[in-house]
PDB file of C-alpha atoms and ligand atoms in Angstrom:
ATOM      1  CA  UNK P   1      -7.349  19.908  62.318  1.00 97.00           C
ATOM      2  CA  UNK P   2      -3.825  19.405  61.260  1.00 98.00           C
ATOM      3  CA  UNK P   3      -1.372  21.212  58.857  1.00 98.00           C
ATOM      4  CA  UNK P   4       2.071  20.687  57.248  1.00 98.00           C
ATOM      5  CA  UNK P   5       4.219  23.676  57.313  1.00 99.00           C
ATOM      6  CA  UNK P   6       7.227  23.331  54.900  1.00 99.00           C
ATOM      7  CA  UNK P   7      10.074  25.388  55.744  1.00 99.00           C
ATOM      8  CA  UNK P   8      12.511  27.261  53.401  1.00 98.00           C
ATOM      9  CA  UNK P   9      13.097  24.732  50.658  1.00 99.00           C
ATOM     10  CA  UNK P  10      14.581  27.232  48.370  1.00 98.00           C
ATOM     11  CA  UNK P  11      17.596  27.008  46.166  1.00 99.00           C
ATOM     12  CA  UNK P  12      19.945  28.830  48.280  1.00 99.00           C
ATOM     13  CA  UNK P  13      19.552  26.094  51.006  1.00 98.00           C
ATOM     14  CA  UNK P  14      20.248  23.255  48.659  1.00 98.00           C
ATOM     15  CA  UNK P  15      23.538  21.763  47.336  1.00 98.00           C
ATOM     16  CA  UNK P  16      24.981  24.272  45.062  1.00 98.00           C
ATOM     17  CA  UNK P  17      23.025  27.160  46.862  1.00 98.00           C
ATOM     18  CA  UNK P  18      24.691  30.124  48.302  1.00 98.00           C
ATOM     19  CA  UNK P  19      23.847  28.634  52.090  1.00 98.00           C
ATOM     20  CA  UNK P  20      23.803  24.906  51.119  1.00 98.00           C
ATOM     21  CA  UNK P  21      22.198  22.500  53.986  1.00 98.00           C
ATOM     22  CA  UNK P  22      24.302  19.244  53.588  1.00 98.00           C
ATOM     23  CA  UNK P  23      21.851  16.883  51.858  1.00 98.00           C
ATOM     24  CA  UNK P  24      19.282  19.106  51.740  1.00 98.00           C
ATOM     25  CA  UNK P  25      17.725  17.787  48.708  1.00 98.00           C
ATOM     26  CA  UNK P  26      17.332  14.561  50.028  1.00 98.00           C
ATOM     27  CA  UNK P  27      14.460  15.607  51.858  1.00 98.00           C
ATOM     28  CA  UNK P  28      12.179  16.762  48.903  1.00 98.00           C
ATOM     29  CA  UNK P  29      10.708  13.479  47.878  1.00 98.00           C
ATOM     30  CA  UNK P  30       9.342  12.789  51.384  1.00 98.00           C
ATOM     31  CA  UNK P  31       8.016  16.303  52.010  1.00 98.00           C
ATOM     32  CA  UNK P  32       6.096  16.006  48.382  1.00 98.00           C
ATOM     33  CA  UNK P  33       4.820  12.735  49.471  1.00 98.00           C
ATOM     34  CA  UNK P  34       3.751  14.078  53.005  1.00 98.00           C
ATOM     35  CA  UNK P  35       1.682  17.011  51.383  1.00 98.00           C
ATOM     36  CA  UNK P  36      -0.990  14.349  50.159  1.00 97.00           C
ATOM     37  CA  UNK P  37      -1.601  13.638  53.890  1.00 98.00           C
ATOM     38  CA  UNK P  38      -2.629  16.898  55.382  1.00 98.00           C
ATOM     39  CA  UNK P  39      -6.050  18.986  54.544  1.00 98.00           C
ATOM     40  CA  UNK P  40      -4.096  22.203  54.731  1.00 98.00           C
ATOM     41  CA  UNK P  41      -0.103  22.739  53.445  1.00 98.00           C
ATOM     42  CA  UNK P  42       1.413  26.207  53.987  1.00 99.00           C
ATOM     43  CA  UNK P  43       5.001  27.309  53.505  1.00 99.00           C
ATOM     44  CA  UNK P  44       7.490  29.958  54.552  1.00 99.00           C
ATOM     45  CA  UNK P  45       9.885  31.658  52.438  1.00 98.00           C
ATOM     46  CA  UNK P  46      13.220  33.374  53.584  1.00 98.00           C
ATOM     47  CA  UNK P  47      13.176  36.711  51.708  1.00 98.00           C
ATOM     48  CA  UNK P  48      15.884  39.148  52.440  1.00 98.00           C
ATOM     49  CA  UNK P  49      16.531  42.744  50.812  1.00 98.00           C
ATOM     50  CA  UNK P  50      19.685  43.229  49.304  1.00 98.00           C
ATOM     51  CA  UNK P  51      22.451  44.051  52.139  1.00 98.00           C
ATOM     52  CA  UNK P  52      20.557  42.232  54.711  1.00 98.00           C
ATOM     53  CA  UNK P  53      21.973  42.747  58.330  1.00 98.00           C
ATOM     54  CA  UNK P  54      22.366  39.051  58.713  1.00 98.00           C
ATOM     55  CA  UNK P  55      24.742  38.773  55.819  1.00 98.00           C
ATOM     56  CA  UNK P  56      28.618  38.952  56.544  1.00 98.00           C
ATOM     57  CA  UNK P  57      28.896  41.074  53.429  1.00 98.00           C
ATOM     58  CA  UNK P  58      26.989  43.805  55.438  1.00 97.00           C
ATOM     59  CA  UNK P  59      29.670  43.785  58.259  1.00 97.00           C
ATOM     60  CA  UNK P  60      33.204  45.129  57.408  1.00 95.00           C
ATOM     61  CA  UNK P  61      35.722  42.899  58.110  1.00 96.00           C
ATOM     62  CA  UNK P  62      33.466  39.847  59.027  1.00 98.00           C
ATOM     63  CA  UNK P  63      33.343  36.548  56.909  1.00 98.00           C
ATOM     64  CA  UNK P  64      30.274  33.940  56.857  1.00 98.00           C
ATOM     65  CA  UNK P  65      29.727  32.063  60.107  1.00 97.00           C
ATOM     66  CA  UNK P  66      31.518  34.505  62.239  1.00 98.00           C
ATOM     67  CA  UNK P  67      28.977  36.180  64.702  1.00 97.00           C
ATOM     68  CA  UNK P  68      27.920  39.809  65.450  1.00 97.00           C
ATOM     69  CA  UNK P  69      24.638  41.662  66.759  1.00 96.00           C
ATOM     70  CA  UNK P  70      21.983  42.730  64.825  1.00 97.00           C
ATOM     71  CA  UNK P  71      18.742  44.454  66.197  1.00 95.00           C
ATOM     72  CA  UNK P  72      20.354  43.990  69.825  1.00 95.00           C
ATOM     73  CA  UNK P  73      20.583  40.315  69.439  1.00 97.00           C
ATOM     74  CA  UNK P  74      23.436  37.982  68.680  1.00 97.00           C
ATOM     75  CA  UNK P  75      23.772  37.114  65.472  1.00 97.00           C
ATOM     76  CA  UNK P  76      25.349  34.272  63.080  1.00 97.00           C
ATOM     77  CA  UNK P  77      26.502  36.017  60.036  1.00 98.00           C
ATOM     78  CA  UNK P  78      25.741  34.054  56.886  1.00 98.00           C
ATOM     79  CA  UNK P  79      26.703  34.186  53.182  1.00 98.00           C
ATOM     80  CA  UNK P  80      24.357  36.348  51.164  1.00 98.00           C
ATOM     81  CA  UNK P  81      21.119  34.295  50.503  1.00 98.00           C
ATOM     82  CA  UNK P  82      17.505  34.112  49.557  1.00 99.00           C
ATOM     83  CA  UNK P  83      17.840  37.680  48.194  1.00 99.00           C
ATOM     84  CA  UNK P  84      14.276  38.959  47.156  1.00 98.00           C
ATOM     85  CA  UNK P  85      13.439  37.796  43.503  1.00 98.00           C
ATOM     86  CA  UNK P  86      16.656  36.027  42.825  1.00 98.00           C
ATOM     87  CA  UNK P  87      16.640  32.458  41.861  1.00 98.00           C
ATOM     88  CA  UNK P  88      18.212  31.364  45.194  1.00 98.00           C
ATOM     89  CA  UNK P  89      15.107  32.713  46.781  1.00 99.00           C
ATOM     90  CA  UNK P  90      12.621  30.628  44.523  1.00 98.00           C
ATOM     91  CA  UNK P  91      11.487  27.372  45.774  1.00 98.00           C
ATOM     92  CA  UNK P  92      13.206  24.066  44.515  1.00 98.00           C
ATOM     93  CA  UNK P  93      11.901  23.450  40.936  1.00 98.00           C
ATOM     94  CA  UNK P  94      11.594  19.708  42.699  1.00 98.00           C
ATOM     95  CA  UNK P  95       9.135  20.933  45.424  1.00 98.00           C
ATOM     96  CA  UNK P  96       5.296  19.966  44.580  1.00 98.00           C
ATOM     97  CA  UNK P  97       4.057  23.810  45.105  1.00 98.00           C
ATOM     98  CA  UNK P  98       0.306  22.785  44.058  1.00 98.00           C
ATOM     99  CA  UNK P  99      -1.066  21.879  47.378  1.00 98.00           C
ATOM    100  CA  UNK P 100       0.507  24.988  49.049  1.00 98.00           C
ATOM    101  CA  UNK P 101      -2.303  27.417  50.033  1.00 98.00           C
ATOM    102  CA  UNK P 102      -0.370  30.169  51.539  1.00 98.00           C
ATOM    103  CA  UNK P 103       3.443  31.222  51.774  1.00 98.00           C
ATOM    104  CA  UNK P 104       4.593  33.272  54.800  1.00 98.00           C
ATOM    105  CA  UNK P 105       7.729  35.321  53.940  1.00 98.00           C
ATOM    106  CA  UNK P 106      10.262  36.440  56.524  1.00 98.00           C
ATOM    107  CA  UNK P 107      13.636  38.184  57.001  1.00 98.00           C
ATOM    108  CA  UNK P 108      12.171  41.382  54.998  1.00 98.00           C
ATOM    109  CA  UNK P 109      13.391  43.664  57.597  1.00 97.00           C
ATOM    110  CA  UNK P 110      17.213  44.695  57.012  1.00 98.00           C
ATOM    111  CA  UNK P 111      17.726  45.298  60.438  1.00 97.00           C
ATOM    112  CA  UNK P 112      16.531  42.089  62.161  1.00 98.00           C
ATOM    113  CA  UNK P 113      16.892  38.515  61.325  1.00 97.00           C
ATOM    114  CA  UNK P 114      13.679  35.850  61.305  1.00 98.00           C
ATOM    115  CA  UNK P 115      14.449  32.306  61.511  1.00 98.00           C
ATOM    116  CA  UNK P 116      11.002  31.322  62.821  1.00 98.00           C
ATOM    117  CA  UNK P 117       7.845  31.514  60.532  1.00 98.00           C
ATOM    118  CA  UNK P 118       5.689  32.992  63.210  1.00 98.00           C
ATOM    119  CA  UNK P 119       8.000  36.060  64.411  1.00 98.00           C
ATOM    120  CA  UNK P 120      11.171  37.885  63.727  1.00 97.00           C
ATOM    121  CA  UNK P 121      13.999  36.886  66.065  1.00 97.00           C
ATOM    122  CA  UNK P 122      13.194  39.939  68.307  1.00 96.00           C
ATOM    123  CA  UNK P 123       9.417  39.280  68.387  1.00 96.00           C
ATOM    124  CA  UNK P 124       8.760  42.315  66.952  1.00 94.00           C
ATOM    125  CA  UNK P 125       6.469  41.344  64.225  1.00 96.00           C
ATOM    126  CA  UNK P 126       4.500  38.697  63.696  1.00 97.00           C
ATOM    127  CA  UNK P 127       4.322  37.332  59.976  1.00 98.00           C
ATOM    128  CA  UNK P 128       0.206  36.347  60.213  1.00 98.00           C
ATOM    129  CA  UNK P 129       0.940  32.801  60.266  1.00 98.00           C
ATOM    130  CA  UNK P 130      -0.546  31.888  63.797  1.00 98.00           C
ATOM    131  CA  UNK P 131      -3.746  33.864  63.004  1.00 98.00           C
ATOM    132  CA  UNK P 132      -3.972  32.363  59.580  1.00 98.00           C
ATOM    133  CA  UNK P 133      -3.542  28.922  61.160  1.00 98.00           C
ATOM    134  CA  UNK P 134      -6.097  29.626  64.050  1.00 98.00           C
ATOM    135  CA  UNK P 135      -8.477  30.972  61.349  1.00 98.00           C
ATOM    136  CA  UNK P 136      -8.268  27.514  59.587  1.00 98.00           C
ATOM    137  CA  UNK P 137      -8.830  25.833  63.105  1.00 98.00           C
ATOM    138  CA  UNK P 138      -5.493  24.171  63.112  1.00 98.00           C
ATOM    139  CA  UNK P 139      -4.341  22.723  66.371  1.00 98.00           C
ATOM    140  CA  UNK P 140      -1.581  20.275  65.345  1.00 98.00           C
ATOM    141  CA  UNK P 141       1.365  21.604  63.213  1.00 99.00           C
ATOM    142  CA  UNK P 142       3.598  19.071  61.519  1.00 98.00           C
ATOM    143  CA  UNK P 143       6.728  20.813  60.341  1.00 99.00           C
ATOM    144  CA  UNK P 144       9.248  19.776  57.595  1.00 99.00           C
ATOM    145  CA  UNK P 145      12.237  21.509  55.530  1.00 99.00           C
ATOM    146  CA  UNK P 146      15.248  23.429  56.207  1.00 98.00           C
ATOM    147  CA  UNK P 147      17.513  24.090  57.958  1.00 98.00           C
ATOM    148  CA  UNK P 148      16.586  21.869  60.841  1.00 98.00           C
ATOM    149  CA  UNK P 149      18.753  23.493  63.558  1.00 98.00           C
ATOM    150  CA  UNK P 150      17.571  27.220  62.496  1.00 98.00           C
ATOM    151  CA  UNK P 151      14.233  27.944  60.788  1.00 98.00           C
ATOM    152  CA  UNK P 152      12.659  24.759  61.422  1.00 99.00           C
ATOM    153  CA  UNK P 153      13.703  24.404  65.322  1.00 98.00           C
ATOM    154  CA  UNK P 154      12.872  28.226  66.141  1.00 98.00           C
ATOM    155  CA  UNK P 155       9.369  27.800  64.033  1.00 98.00           C
ATOM    156  CA  UNK P 156       8.724  24.802  66.041  1.00 99.00           C
ATOM    157  CA  UNK P 157       9.601  26.481  69.492  1.00 98.00           C
ATOM    158  CA  UNK P 158       7.146  29.278  68.492  1.00 98.00           C
ATOM    159  CA  UNK P 159       4.638  26.904  67.569  1.00 98.00           C
ATOM    160  CA  UNK P 160       4.786  25.225  70.946  1.00 98.00           C
ATOM    161  CA  UNK P 161       4.514  28.779  72.838  1.00 98.00           C
ATOM    162  CA  UNK P 162       1.608  29.361  70.709  1.00 98.00           C
ATOM    163  CA  UNK P 163      -0.072  26.435  72.035  1.00 98.00           C
ATOM    164  CA  UNK P 164       0.002  24.343  68.563  1.00 98.00           C
ATOM    165  CA  UNK P 165       0.762  20.394  69.093  1.00 98.00           C
ATOM    166  CA  UNK P 166       3.824  20.507  67.188  1.00 99.00           C
ATOM    167  CA  UNK P 167       5.771  17.563  65.523  1.00 98.00           C
ATOM    168  CA  UNK P 168       9.045  17.906  63.481  1.00 99.00           C
ATOM    169  CA  UNK P 169       9.723  15.502  60.788  1.00 98.00           C
ATOM    170  CA  UNK P 170      13.266  14.237  61.529  1.00 98.00           C
ATOM    171  CA  UNK P 171      13.614  12.431  57.999  1.00 98.00           C
ATOM    172  CA  UNK P 172      12.165  15.582  56.286  1.00 99.00           C
ATOM    173  CA  UNK P 173      14.801  17.889  57.649  1.00 99.00           C
ATOM    174  CA  UNK P 174      18.612  18.393  57.504  1.00 98.00           C
ATOM    175  CA  UNK P 175      20.792  20.728  59.678  1.00 98.00           C
ATOM    176  CA  UNK P 176      23.325  22.987  58.729  1.00 98.00           C
ATOM    177  CA  UNK P 177      25.122  21.688  62.019  1.00 97.00           C
ATOM    178  CA  UNK P 178      24.446  18.269  63.357  1.00 98.00           C
ATOM    179  CA  UNK P 179      25.357  19.357  66.992  1.00 98.00           C
ATOM    180  CA  UNK P 180      23.385  22.274  67.127  1.00 98.00           C
ATOM    181  CA  UNK P 181      20.458  20.261  65.801  1.00 98.00           C
ATOM    182  CA  UNK P 182      20.819  17.935  68.627  1.00 98.00           C
ATOM    183  CA  UNK P 183      20.412  20.637  71.244  1.00 98.00           C
ATOM    184  CA  UNK P 184      17.356  22.314  69.480  1.00 98.00           C
ATOM    185  CA  UNK P 185      15.565  18.739  69.305  1.00 98.00           C
ATOM    186  CA  UNK P 186      15.878  18.475  73.073  1.00 98.00           C
ATOM    187  CA  UNK P 187      14.833  22.143  73.434  1.00 98.00           C
ATOM    188  CA  UNK P 188      11.485  21.101  71.269  1.00 99.00           C
ATOM    189  CA  UNK P 189      10.935  17.928  73.128  1.00 98.00           C
ATOM    190  CA  UNK P 190      11.442  19.475  76.532  1.00 98.00           C
ATOM    191  CA  UNK P 191       8.466  21.948  75.436  1.00 98.00           C
ATOM    192  CA  UNK P 192       6.321  19.120  74.742  1.00 98.00           C
ATOM    193  CA  UNK P 193       7.145  18.927  70.942  1.00 99.00           C
ATOM    194  CA  UNK P 194       7.339  15.458  69.248  1.00 98.00           C
ATOM    195  CA  UNK P 195      10.304  14.614  66.709  1.00 98.00           C
ATOM    196  CA  UNK P 196       8.582  11.844  64.687  1.00 98.00           C
ATOM    197  CA  UNK P 197       9.520   9.974  61.560  1.00 98.00           C
ATOM    198  CA  UNK P 198       7.348  10.610  58.129  1.00 98.00           C
ATOM    199  CA  UNK P 199       6.598   6.895  58.118  1.00 98.00           C
ATOM    200  CA  UNK P 200       4.154   7.532  61.125  1.00 96.00           C
ATOM    201  CA  UNK P 201       2.090   9.839  58.781  1.00 97.00           C
ATOM    202  CA  UNK P 202       2.592   8.225  55.449  1.00 97.00           C
ATOM    203  CA  UNK P 203       1.616   4.534  56.506  1.00 94.00           C
ATOM    204  CA  UNK P 204      -1.683   5.537  58.037  1.00 90.00           C
ATOM    205  CA  UNK P 205      -2.694   8.149  55.207  1.00 89.00           C
ATOM    206  CA  UNK P 206      -2.008   6.440  51.813  1.00 66.00           C
TER     207      UNK P 206
HETATM  208  C1  VGL Z   1      17.988  29.906  57.627  1.00 61.74           C
HETATM  209  C2  VGL Z   1      19.936  31.053  58.210  1.00 61.74           C
HETATM  210  C3  VGL Z   1      19.668  32.055  57.631  1.00 61.74           C
HETATM  211  C4  VGL Z   1      17.018  28.885  57.708  1.00 61.74           C
HETATM  212  C5  VGL Z   1      17.494  31.078  57.185  1.00 61.74           C
HETATM  213  O1  VGL Z   1      15.690  28.873  56.768  1.00 61.74           O
HETATM  214  O2  VGL Z   1      17.121  27.765  58.420  1.00 61.74           O
HETATM  215  N1  VGL Z   1      18.993  29.915  58.311  1.00 61.74           N
HETATM  216  N2  VGL Z   1      18.719  32.202  57.237  1.00 61.74           N
HETATM  217 ZN1   ZN Z   2      18.070  34.180  55.952  1.00 61.74          ZN
END
């Protein structure tokens, strides 16, 4: 069985948002169309408490996109984003949500960041996504959403490690940094993941 995982299509990652991914809004139509092709659709939601340790504002003298450490790991410092229950943390109003059966929230621990939808960056806590997918007999995971070089890529790498046949829709994601995304795509394919175009699915399903 296959599932579509929609990663972090939230207002703060869209143009005008606090951590806008360039042209992030361009993927939403494709993500909406893809949903009808999957028997299971799930989503992740970046969901930080105020003052989260990944925010530059929580580190004296640091600016967004500088680096520091958090939870013993190297950490890119971000603008404040996806604060729990804020408008920026809401899914985009343009995203079809009716087919989404479950939402997995991440980034809730102020002391560690969480890019992957499966675990935090230190693999200390499991979101429950892997067990949920396994419980639904999912063996193939198709991933779309934002940002391509962070949450989409780290989710794909963990999915591969967990044994899912893993696909990333290149045209249904956008990166924060194009160069970083090229490196992550290489890492994904080296681990056996596939970078595909939505047409490969849409043509056979509709
Ligand atoms: C993300 C940076 C910080 C993402 C989340 O969804 O890719 N990136 N938090
Ligand atoms: Zn975040």
